[in-house]
């Protein structure tokens, strides 16, 4: 074992640690196997109590082994999938296919969402109302009240920011009786 390694970091140590965590719990069955205190072949053992006390530790040990096996399989699978993934493009778009059904989520995300004039008018009215009330422009979250998705709301906010408008009047002071 390396001086910087902790206990259980080797493959053998991990298995030993998992089994050590489950087997001391089996000591609960001691009084169920030998209720009269005499060690030997258990002649007056209580089978229900043995099952009751042994089932959780067997479940714990079995699940610890299963989790370790699944972790190994998933790590191997994800490493294989990462190795087989196509290389990243440096900002270049892949060749575009016009065949139906070839539109991927990544390609549809790159395209700017369509924004109608009616939507821009409604968004502008909401933006002006929010600016009058708060003194700040409407956030993307606020624009989503127009039943827009995140991408369209962001595109609308970008369009509103790029369009010069008259500054909104300062918010009216609240009147307190």
Tab-separated table of C-alpha atoms in Angstrom:
chain	number	residue	atom	x	y	z
A	1	UNK	CA	0.000	0.000	0.000
A	2	UNK	CA	1.302	3.437	-0.918
A	3	UNK	CA	1.928	5.860	1.987
A	4	UNK	CA	-0.713	8.261	0.594
A	5	UNK	CA	-3.373	5.586	0.077
A	6	UNK	CA	-6.146	5.259	2.582
A	7	UNK	CA	-7.514	1.993	3.847
A	8	UNK	CA	-9.817	0.398	1.282
A	9	UNK	CA	-8.460	2.152	-1.822
A	10	UNK	CA	-7.090	-1.043	-3.362
A	11	UNK	CA	-9.474	-3.439	-5.107
A	12	UNK	CA	-8.995	-6.078	-2.404
A	13	UNK	CA	-9.405	-3.482	0.317
A	14	UNK	CA	-12.700	-2.278	-1.126
A	15	UNK	CA	-14.154	-5.782	-1.131
A	16	UNK	CA	-12.902	-6.380	2.408
A	17	UNK	CA	-14.419	-3.095	3.567
A	18	UNK	CA	-17.812	-3.929	2.069
A	19	UNK	CA	-17.882	-7.378	3.650
A	20	UNK	CA	-16.617	-6.040	6.970
A	21	UNK	CA	-19.504	-3.533	6.985
A	22	UNK	CA	-22.054	-6.323	6.555
A	23	UNK	CA	-20.686	-9.159	8.665
A	24	UNK	CA	-20.593	-7.500	12.109
A	25	UNK	CA	-24.303	-6.914	11.727
A	26	UNK	CA	-24.673	-10.708	11.605
A	27	UNK	CA	-23.566	-10.743	15.259
A	28	UNK	CA	-27.167	-9.783	16.050
A	29	UNK	CA	-28.108	-13.383	15.334
A	30	UNK	CA	-25.915	-14.664	18.191
A	31	UNK	CA	-28.632	-14.579	20.823
A	32	UNK	CA	-31.142	-16.052	18.364
A	33	UNK	CA	-28.916	-19.027	17.512
A	34	UNK	CA	-27.846	-19.808	21.100
A	35	UNK	CA	-30.548	-18.426	23.399
A	36	UNK	CA	-29.351	-20.544	26.366
A	37	UNK	CA	-25.725	-19.321	25.995
A	38	UNK	CA	-24.231	-22.754	25.168
A	39	UNK	CA	-22.071	-22.683	22.045
A	40	UNK	CA	-22.329	-25.701	19.788
A	41	UNK	CA	-24.815	-26.999	17.304
A	42	UNK	CA	-27.818	-24.662	17.755
A	43	UNK	CA	-30.455	-26.994	19.207
A	44	UNK	CA	-32.976	-24.410	20.423
A	45	UNK	CA	-32.457	-21.667	17.812
A	46	UNK	CA	-35.312	-19.337	16.949
A	47	UNK	CA	-35.545	-19.450	13.115
A	48	UNK	CA	-37.785	-16.373	12.877
A	49	UNK	CA	-35.394	-14.290	14.983
A	50	UNK	CA	-32.391	-15.533	12.972
A	51	UNK	CA	-34.127	-14.531	9.737
A	52	UNK	CA	-35.228	-11.221	11.210
A	53	UNK	CA	-31.701	-10.339	12.365
A	54	UNK	CA	-29.800	-11.812	9.408
A	55	UNK	CA	-31.899	-10.424	6.523
A	56	UNK	CA	-30.816	-6.762	6.887
A	57	UNK	CA	-27.087	-7.602	6.990
A	58	UNK	CA	-27.358	-9.923	3.993
A	59	UNK	CA	-29.292	-7.214	2.163
A	60	UNK	CA	-26.647	-4.617	3.081
A	61	UNK	CA	-23.772	-6.795	1.909
A	62	UNK	CA	-25.584	-7.861	-1.273
A	63	UNK	CA	-26.484	-4.286	-2.207
A	64	UNK	CA	-22.934	-3.083	-1.524
A	65	UNK	CA	-21.622	-5.734	-3.937
A	66	UNK	CA	-24.284	-4.923	-6.539
A	67	UNK	CA	-23.573	-1.199	-6.361
A	68	UNK	CA	-19.860	-1.838	-6.830
A	69	UNK	CA	-20.564	-4.039	-9.866
A	70	UNK	CA	-22.956	-1.473	-11.399
A	71	UNK	CA	-20.445	1.321	-10.801
A	72	UNK	CA	-17.773	-0.663	-12.630
A	73	UNK	CA	-20.093	-1.418	-15.548
A	74	UNK	CA	-21.305	2.181	-15.853
A	75	UNK	CA	-17.780	3.580	-15.649
A	76	UNK	CA	-16.629	1.224	-18.384
A	77	UNK	CA	-19.676	2.009	-20.532
A	78	UNK	CA	-19.337	5.780	-20.168
A	79	UNK	CA	-15.610	5.629	-20.913
A	80	UNK	CA	-16.333	3.586	-24.055
A	81	UNK	CA	-19.079	5.999	-25.136
A	82	UNK	CA	-16.784	8.984	-24.605
A	83	UNK	CA	-14.073	7.343	-26.696
A	84	UNK	CA	-16.549	6.629	-29.524
A	85	UNK	CA	-18.094	10.136	-29.503
A	86	UNK	CA	-17.451	12.252	-32.584
A	87	UNK	CA	-14.797	14.929	-32.139
A	88	UNK	CA	-15.906	18.424	-31.184
A	89	UNK	CA	-16.031	21.026	-33.910
A	90	UNK	CA	-14.406	24.349	-33.109
A	91	UNK	CA	-17.446	26.516	-33.749
A	92	UNK	CA	-17.922	25.044	-37.231
A	93	UNK	CA	-21.316	23.671	-38.082
A	94	UNK	CA	-21.476	20.102	-39.386
A	95	UNK	CA	-22.727	19.571	-42.934
A	96	UNK	CA	-26.464	20.173	-42.995
A	97	UNK	CA	-28.824	17.513	-44.275
A	98	UNK	CA	-32.202	18.404	-45.710
A	99	UNK	CA	-33.608	14.909	-45.260
A	100	UNK	CA	-36.708	14.822	-43.071
A	101	UNK	CA	-36.124	13.638	-39.535
A	102	UNK	CA	-32.411	14.491	-39.514
A	103	UNK	CA	-32.790	17.618	-37.403
A	104	UNK	CA	-31.017	17.028	-34.105
A	105	UNK	CA	-31.546	18.848	-30.826
A	106	UNK	CA	-28.138	20.505	-31.106
A	107	UNK	CA	-28.909	21.832	-34.594
A	108	UNK	CA	-32.321	23.156	-33.610
A	109	UNK	CA	-30.760	24.864	-30.579
A	110	UNK	CA	-28.258	26.716	-32.794
A	111	UNK	CA	-30.951	28.242	-34.983
A	112	UNK	CA	-32.528	31.462	-33.767
A	113	UNK	CA	-36.181	30.986	-32.860
A	114	UNK	CA	-38.750	32.707	-35.048
A	115	UNK	CA	-40.207	35.882	-33.545
A	116	UNK	CA	-43.357	37.392	-35.018
A	117	UNK	CA	-44.206	41.105	-35.032
A	118	UNK	CA	-47.250	40.412	-32.839
A	119	UNK	CA	-45.033	38.703	-30.272
A	120	UNK	CA	-42.567	41.594	-30.329
A	121	UNK	CA	-45.428	44.061	-29.813
A	122	UNK	CA	-46.736	42.105	-26.815
A	123	UNK	CA	-43.211	41.711	-25.423
A	124	UNK	CA	-42.520	45.420	-25.850
A	125	UNK	CA	-45.768	46.304	-24.036
A	126	UNK	CA	-44.830	43.968	-21.177
A	127	UNK	CA	-41.312	45.389	-21.073
A	128	UNK	CA	-42.622	48.967	-20.866
A	129	UNK	CA	-45.095	48.018	-18.124
A	130	UNK	CA	-42.365	46.331	-16.083
A	131	UNK	CA	-40.017	49.282	-16.585
A	132	UNK	CA	-42.707	51.698	-15.379
A	133	UNK	CA	-43.343	49.583	-12.313
A	134	UNK	CA	-39.771	48.656	-11.363
A	135	UNK	CA	-37.473	50.930	-13.337
A	136	UNK	CA	-35.719	47.892	-14.847
A	137	UNK	CA	-36.343	45.996	-18.088
A	138	UNK	CA	-38.404	42.806	-18.053
A	139	UNK	CA	-36.318	39.749	-17.348
A	140	UNK	CA	-36.312	36.618	-19.487
A	141	UNK	CA	-38.305	34.929	-16.759
A	142	UNK	CA	-40.892	37.697	-16.916
A	143	UNK	CA	-41.071	37.408	-20.717
A	144	UNK	CA	-41.885	33.733	-20.336
A	145	UNK	CA	-45.318	34.858	-19.077
A	146	UNK	CA	-46.100	35.291	-22.769
A	147	UNK	CA	-45.961	31.471	-22.995
A	148	UNK	CA	-42.511	31.434	-24.555
A	149	UNK	CA	-39.825	28.852	-24.132
A	150	UNK	CA	-36.472	29.780	-22.658
A	151	UNK	CA	-34.757	30.179	-26.042
A	152	UNK	CA	-37.498	32.356	-27.573
A	153	UNK	CA	-37.702	34.507	-24.432
A	154	UNK	CA	-33.931	35.028	-24.573
A	155	UNK	CA	-34.137	35.917	-28.274
A	156	UNK	CA	-36.964	38.398	-27.559
A	157	UNK	CA	-34.969	39.965	-24.698
A	158	UNK	CA	-31.936	40.271	-26.994
A	159	UNK	CA	-34.103	41.886	-29.670
A	160	UNK	CA	-35.627	44.317	-27.142
A	161	UNK	CA	-32.152	45.223	-25.880
A	162	UNK	CA	-30.923	45.854	-29.429
A	163	UNK	CA	-33.931	48.001	-30.368
A	164	UNK	CA	-33.599	51.623	-29.228
A	165	UNK	CA	-36.653	52.782	-27.282
A	166	UNK	CA	-37.537	55.892	-25.348
A	167	UNK	CA	-36.505	55.593	-21.710
A	168	UNK	CA	-39.303	54.532	-19.419
A	169	UNK	CA	-40.498	57.071	-16.892
A	170	UNK	CA	-39.332	56.601	-13.317
A	171	UNK	CA	-41.583	54.429	-11.204
A	172	UNK	CA	-44.263	56.308	-9.315
A	173	UNK	CA	-43.607	56.564	-5.573
A	174	UNK	CA	-45.869	54.446	-3.437
A	175	UNK	CA	-48.434	56.450	-1.489
A	176	UNK	CA	-48.672	55.544	2.157
A	177	UNK	CA	-51.776	56.723	4.080
